[in-house]
CSV table of C-alpha atoms in Angstrom, one decimal:
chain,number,residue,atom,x,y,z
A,913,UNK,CA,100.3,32.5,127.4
A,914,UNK,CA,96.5,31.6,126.7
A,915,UNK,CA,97.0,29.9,123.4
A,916,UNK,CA,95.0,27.0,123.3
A,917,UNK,CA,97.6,23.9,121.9
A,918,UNK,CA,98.0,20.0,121.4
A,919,UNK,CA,101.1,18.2,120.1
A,920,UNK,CA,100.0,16.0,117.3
A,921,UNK,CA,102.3,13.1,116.7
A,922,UNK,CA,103.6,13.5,113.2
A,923,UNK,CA,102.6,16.7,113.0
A,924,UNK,CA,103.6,18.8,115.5
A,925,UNK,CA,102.3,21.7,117.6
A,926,UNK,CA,99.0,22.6,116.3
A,927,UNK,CA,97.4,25.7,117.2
A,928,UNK,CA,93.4,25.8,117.7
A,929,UNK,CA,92.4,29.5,117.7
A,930,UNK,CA,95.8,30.9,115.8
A,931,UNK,CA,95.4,35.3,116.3
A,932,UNK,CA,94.6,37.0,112.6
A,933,UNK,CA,95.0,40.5,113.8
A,934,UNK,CA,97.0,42.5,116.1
A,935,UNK,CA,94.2,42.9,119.0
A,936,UNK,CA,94.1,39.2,119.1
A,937,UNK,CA,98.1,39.2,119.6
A,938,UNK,CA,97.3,41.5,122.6
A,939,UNK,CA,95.4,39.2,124.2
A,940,UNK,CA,98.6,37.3,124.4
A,941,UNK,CA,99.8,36.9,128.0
A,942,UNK,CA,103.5,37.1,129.1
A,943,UNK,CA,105.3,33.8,129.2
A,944,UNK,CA,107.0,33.2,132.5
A,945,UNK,CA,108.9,30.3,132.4
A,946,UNK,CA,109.3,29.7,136.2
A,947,UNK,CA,105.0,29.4,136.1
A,948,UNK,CA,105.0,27.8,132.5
A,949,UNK,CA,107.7,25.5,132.3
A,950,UNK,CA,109.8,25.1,135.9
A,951,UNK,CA,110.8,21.9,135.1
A,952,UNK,CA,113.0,22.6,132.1
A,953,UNK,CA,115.3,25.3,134.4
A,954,UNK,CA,115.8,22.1,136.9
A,955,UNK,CA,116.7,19.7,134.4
A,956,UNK,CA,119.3,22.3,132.9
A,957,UNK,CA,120.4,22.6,136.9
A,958,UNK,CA,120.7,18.8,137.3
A,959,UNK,CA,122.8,18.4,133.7
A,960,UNK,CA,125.2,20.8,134.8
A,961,UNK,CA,125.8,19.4,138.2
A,962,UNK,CA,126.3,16.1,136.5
A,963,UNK,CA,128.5,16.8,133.8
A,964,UNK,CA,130.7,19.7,136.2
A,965,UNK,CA,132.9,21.0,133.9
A,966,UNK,CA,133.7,17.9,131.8
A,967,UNK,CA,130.9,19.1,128.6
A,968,UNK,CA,129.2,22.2,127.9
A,969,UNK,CA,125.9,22.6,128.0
A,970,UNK,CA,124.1,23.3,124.6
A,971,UNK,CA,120.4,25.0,125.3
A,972,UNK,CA,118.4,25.8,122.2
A,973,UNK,CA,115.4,28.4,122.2
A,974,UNK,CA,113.0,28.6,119.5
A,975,UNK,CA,112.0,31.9,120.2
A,976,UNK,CA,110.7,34.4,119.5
A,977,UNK,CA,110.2,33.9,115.9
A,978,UNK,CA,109.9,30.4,115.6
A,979,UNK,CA,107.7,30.7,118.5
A,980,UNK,CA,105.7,33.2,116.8
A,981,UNK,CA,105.4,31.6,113.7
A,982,UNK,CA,104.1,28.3,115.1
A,983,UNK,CA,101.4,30.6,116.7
A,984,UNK,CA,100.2,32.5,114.1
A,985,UNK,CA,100.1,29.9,111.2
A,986,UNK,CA,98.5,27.6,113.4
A,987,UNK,CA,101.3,25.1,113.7
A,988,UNK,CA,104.3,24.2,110.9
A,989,UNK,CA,104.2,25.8,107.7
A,990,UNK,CA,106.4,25.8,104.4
A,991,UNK,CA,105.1,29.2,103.2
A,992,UNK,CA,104.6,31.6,106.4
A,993,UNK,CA,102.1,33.3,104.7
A,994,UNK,CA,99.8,34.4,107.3
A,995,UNK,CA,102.9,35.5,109.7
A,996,UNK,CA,104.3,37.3,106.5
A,997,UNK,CA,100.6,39.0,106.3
A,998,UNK,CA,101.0,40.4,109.5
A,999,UNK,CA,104.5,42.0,108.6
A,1000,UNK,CA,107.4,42.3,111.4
A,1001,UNK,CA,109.5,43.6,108.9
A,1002,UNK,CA,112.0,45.0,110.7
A,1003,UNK,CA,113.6,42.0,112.8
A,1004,UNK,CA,117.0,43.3,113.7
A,1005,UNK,CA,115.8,45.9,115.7
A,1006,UNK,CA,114.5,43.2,117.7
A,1007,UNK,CA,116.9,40.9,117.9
A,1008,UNK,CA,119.5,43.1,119.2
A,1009,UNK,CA,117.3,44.2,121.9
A,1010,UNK,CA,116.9,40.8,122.4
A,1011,UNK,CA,121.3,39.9,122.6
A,1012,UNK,CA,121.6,43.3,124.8
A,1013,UNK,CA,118.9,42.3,127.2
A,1014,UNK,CA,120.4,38.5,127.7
A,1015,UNK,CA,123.6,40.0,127.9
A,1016,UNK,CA,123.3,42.5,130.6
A,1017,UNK,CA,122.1,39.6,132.7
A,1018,UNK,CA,124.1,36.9,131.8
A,1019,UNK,CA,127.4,39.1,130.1
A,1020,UNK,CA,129.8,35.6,129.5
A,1021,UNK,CA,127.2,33.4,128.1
A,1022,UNK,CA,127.7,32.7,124.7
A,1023,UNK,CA,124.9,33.3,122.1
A,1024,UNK,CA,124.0,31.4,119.4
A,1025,UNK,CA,121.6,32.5,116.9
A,1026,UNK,CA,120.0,29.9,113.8
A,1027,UNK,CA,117.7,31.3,111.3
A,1028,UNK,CA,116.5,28.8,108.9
A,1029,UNK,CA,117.2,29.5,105.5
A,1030,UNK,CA,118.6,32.7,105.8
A,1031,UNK,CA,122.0,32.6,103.6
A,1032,UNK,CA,121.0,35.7,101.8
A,1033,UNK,CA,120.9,37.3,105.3
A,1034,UNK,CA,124.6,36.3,106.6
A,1035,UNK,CA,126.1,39.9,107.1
A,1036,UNK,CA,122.8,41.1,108.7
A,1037,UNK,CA,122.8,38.4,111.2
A,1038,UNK,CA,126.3,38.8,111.9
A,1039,UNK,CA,124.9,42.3,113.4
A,1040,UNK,CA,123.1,41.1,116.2
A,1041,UNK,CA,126.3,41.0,118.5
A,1042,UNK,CA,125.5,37.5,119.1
A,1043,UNK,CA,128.5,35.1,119.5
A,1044,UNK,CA,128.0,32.5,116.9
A,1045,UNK,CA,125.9,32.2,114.1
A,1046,UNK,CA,124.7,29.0,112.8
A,1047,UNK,CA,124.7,27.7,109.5
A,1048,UNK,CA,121.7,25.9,107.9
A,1049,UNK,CA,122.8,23.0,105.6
A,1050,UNK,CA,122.0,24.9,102.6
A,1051,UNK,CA,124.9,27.4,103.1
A,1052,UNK,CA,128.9,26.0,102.1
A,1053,UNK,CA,130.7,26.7,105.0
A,1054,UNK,CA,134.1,28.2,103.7
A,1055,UNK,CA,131.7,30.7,102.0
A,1056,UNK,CA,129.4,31.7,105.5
A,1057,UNK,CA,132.7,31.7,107.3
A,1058,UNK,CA,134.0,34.6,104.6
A,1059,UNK,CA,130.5,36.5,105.0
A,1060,UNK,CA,130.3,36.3,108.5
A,1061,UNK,CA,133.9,37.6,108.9
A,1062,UNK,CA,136.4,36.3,111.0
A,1063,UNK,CA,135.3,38.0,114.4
A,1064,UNK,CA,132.0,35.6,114.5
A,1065,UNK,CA,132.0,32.6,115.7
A,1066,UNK,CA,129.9,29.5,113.6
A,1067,UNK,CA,128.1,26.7,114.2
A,1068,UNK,CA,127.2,24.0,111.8
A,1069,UNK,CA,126.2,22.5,109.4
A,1070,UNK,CA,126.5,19.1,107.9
A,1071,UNK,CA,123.1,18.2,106.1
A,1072,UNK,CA,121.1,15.9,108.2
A,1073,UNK,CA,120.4,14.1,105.3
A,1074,UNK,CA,123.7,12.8,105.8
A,1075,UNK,CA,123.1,10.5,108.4
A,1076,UNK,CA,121.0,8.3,106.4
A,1077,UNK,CA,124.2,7.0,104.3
A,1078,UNK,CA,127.1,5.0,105.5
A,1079,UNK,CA,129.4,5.7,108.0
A,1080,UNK,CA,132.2,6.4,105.4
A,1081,UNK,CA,130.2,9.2,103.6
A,1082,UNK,CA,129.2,10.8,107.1
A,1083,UNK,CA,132.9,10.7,107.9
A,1084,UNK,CA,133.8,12.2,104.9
A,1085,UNK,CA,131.1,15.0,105.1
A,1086,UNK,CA,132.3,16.1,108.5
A,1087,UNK,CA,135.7,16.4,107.8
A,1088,UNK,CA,135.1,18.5,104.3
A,1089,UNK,CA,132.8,20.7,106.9
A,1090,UNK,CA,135.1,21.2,109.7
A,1091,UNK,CA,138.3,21.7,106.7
A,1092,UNK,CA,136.3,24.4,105.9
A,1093,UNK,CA,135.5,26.1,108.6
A,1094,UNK,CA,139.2,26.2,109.5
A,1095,UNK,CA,140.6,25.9,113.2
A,1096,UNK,CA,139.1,28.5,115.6
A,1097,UNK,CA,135.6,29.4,116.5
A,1098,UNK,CA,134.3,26.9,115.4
A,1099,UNK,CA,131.2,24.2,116.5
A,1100,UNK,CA,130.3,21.2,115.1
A,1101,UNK,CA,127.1,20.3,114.4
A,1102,UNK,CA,123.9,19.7,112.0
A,1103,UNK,CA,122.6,22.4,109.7
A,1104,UNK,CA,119.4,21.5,111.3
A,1105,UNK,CA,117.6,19.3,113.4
A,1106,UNK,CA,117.7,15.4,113.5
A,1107,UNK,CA,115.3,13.5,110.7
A,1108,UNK,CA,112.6,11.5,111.8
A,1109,UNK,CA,113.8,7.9,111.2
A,1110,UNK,CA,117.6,8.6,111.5
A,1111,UNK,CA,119.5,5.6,112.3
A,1112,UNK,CA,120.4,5.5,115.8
A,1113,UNK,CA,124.0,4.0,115.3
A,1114,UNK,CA,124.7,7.1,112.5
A,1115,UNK,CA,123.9,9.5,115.0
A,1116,UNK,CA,126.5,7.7,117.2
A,1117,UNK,CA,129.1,7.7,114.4
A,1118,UNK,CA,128.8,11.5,113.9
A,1119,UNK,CA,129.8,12.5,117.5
A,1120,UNK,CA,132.3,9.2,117.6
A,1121,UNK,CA,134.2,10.9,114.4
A,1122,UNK,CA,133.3,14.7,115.8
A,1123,UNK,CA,135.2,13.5,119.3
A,1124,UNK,CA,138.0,11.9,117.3
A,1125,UNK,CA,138.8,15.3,115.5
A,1126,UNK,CA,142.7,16.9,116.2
A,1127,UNK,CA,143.8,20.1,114.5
């Protein structure tokens, strides 16, 4: 996409010439994954043939607008100021186009959307037409469920914060999230990514108890 990059451990992806205008955004080339990344499309090929029809197969995308933001602030940021500077107001536009693109290609494949920190922006994300919406952990489930209507699947969204306590409290955490989010359309999981330092045997107890869950 000619943006120079380098994964810093610790840190992240950090940008070294992040654009600060729209002219340097043109100079942006397309990303074409089978050039860019071929390797991730045959590993999702080789997981499916190995796991047939016994699991489904999650894929996450951070992108565009994680993407973007990495990109334009130069690498991980709390305050998305210089992103925010450059103003896409007007994201649902976007995002729909986005949903009805994928969707005329690939019309049974089930789309998740996550937007970090966006519980004052529920009903709006409910209007992407995607599939299931996921809930950060800062968001009570019973009360997403009721502002996403009942239509919308979720996704979600024990705090990850969780797994650093005992295996009684994680238990108890995952079954005051999925009570909540009732019986149908519903998918277990973190309100976010996995913490650094997580204890290996927690992470095994949440999908242990999550796999031992009958409605």
């Amino acid at each position: 996409m000619n943006i120079p990059f380098d994964i810093v451990k610790g840190k992240g992806p950090i940008i070294f010439s992040p654009p600060q205008s729209a002219a340097d955004v043109d100079q942006v080339r397309e990303f074409v994954p089978e050039e860019s990344v071929p390797y991730v499309g045959e590993a999702l090929k080789r997981l499916r043939n190995e796991v047939g029809n016994e699991a489904a197969v999650l894929g996450f995308v951070g992108a565009p607008f994680t993407l973007s933001s990495y990109v334009i602030e130069g690498g991980s940021s709390k305050n998305f100021t210089q992103i925010k500077r450059l103003a896409f107001s007007q994201i649902l536009p976007y995002l729909k186009h986005i949903v009805e693109a994928v969707k005329q290609t690939h019309p049974h494949l089930p789309l998740i959307l996550y937007a970090s920190g966006s519980g004052g922006l529920l009903e709006r994300l409910a209007r992407t037409s995607v599939d299931v919406v996921s809930l950060d952990w800062t968001v009570d489930m019973a009360e997403g469920r009721d502002r996403l209507g009942r239509d919308i699947a979720v996704q979600g969204n024990v705090d990850p914060g969780v797994l650093f306590g005992s295996k009684e409290f994680i238990t108890s955490r995952i079954e005051d999230t999925v009570k909540k989010a009732e019986r149908e359309k519903h998918v277990l999981n973190l309100g976010r990514g996995i913490k650094v330092g997580t204890p290996q045997e927690n992470v095994a107890h949440f999908f242990e108890v999550a796999q031992g869950i009958r409605y």
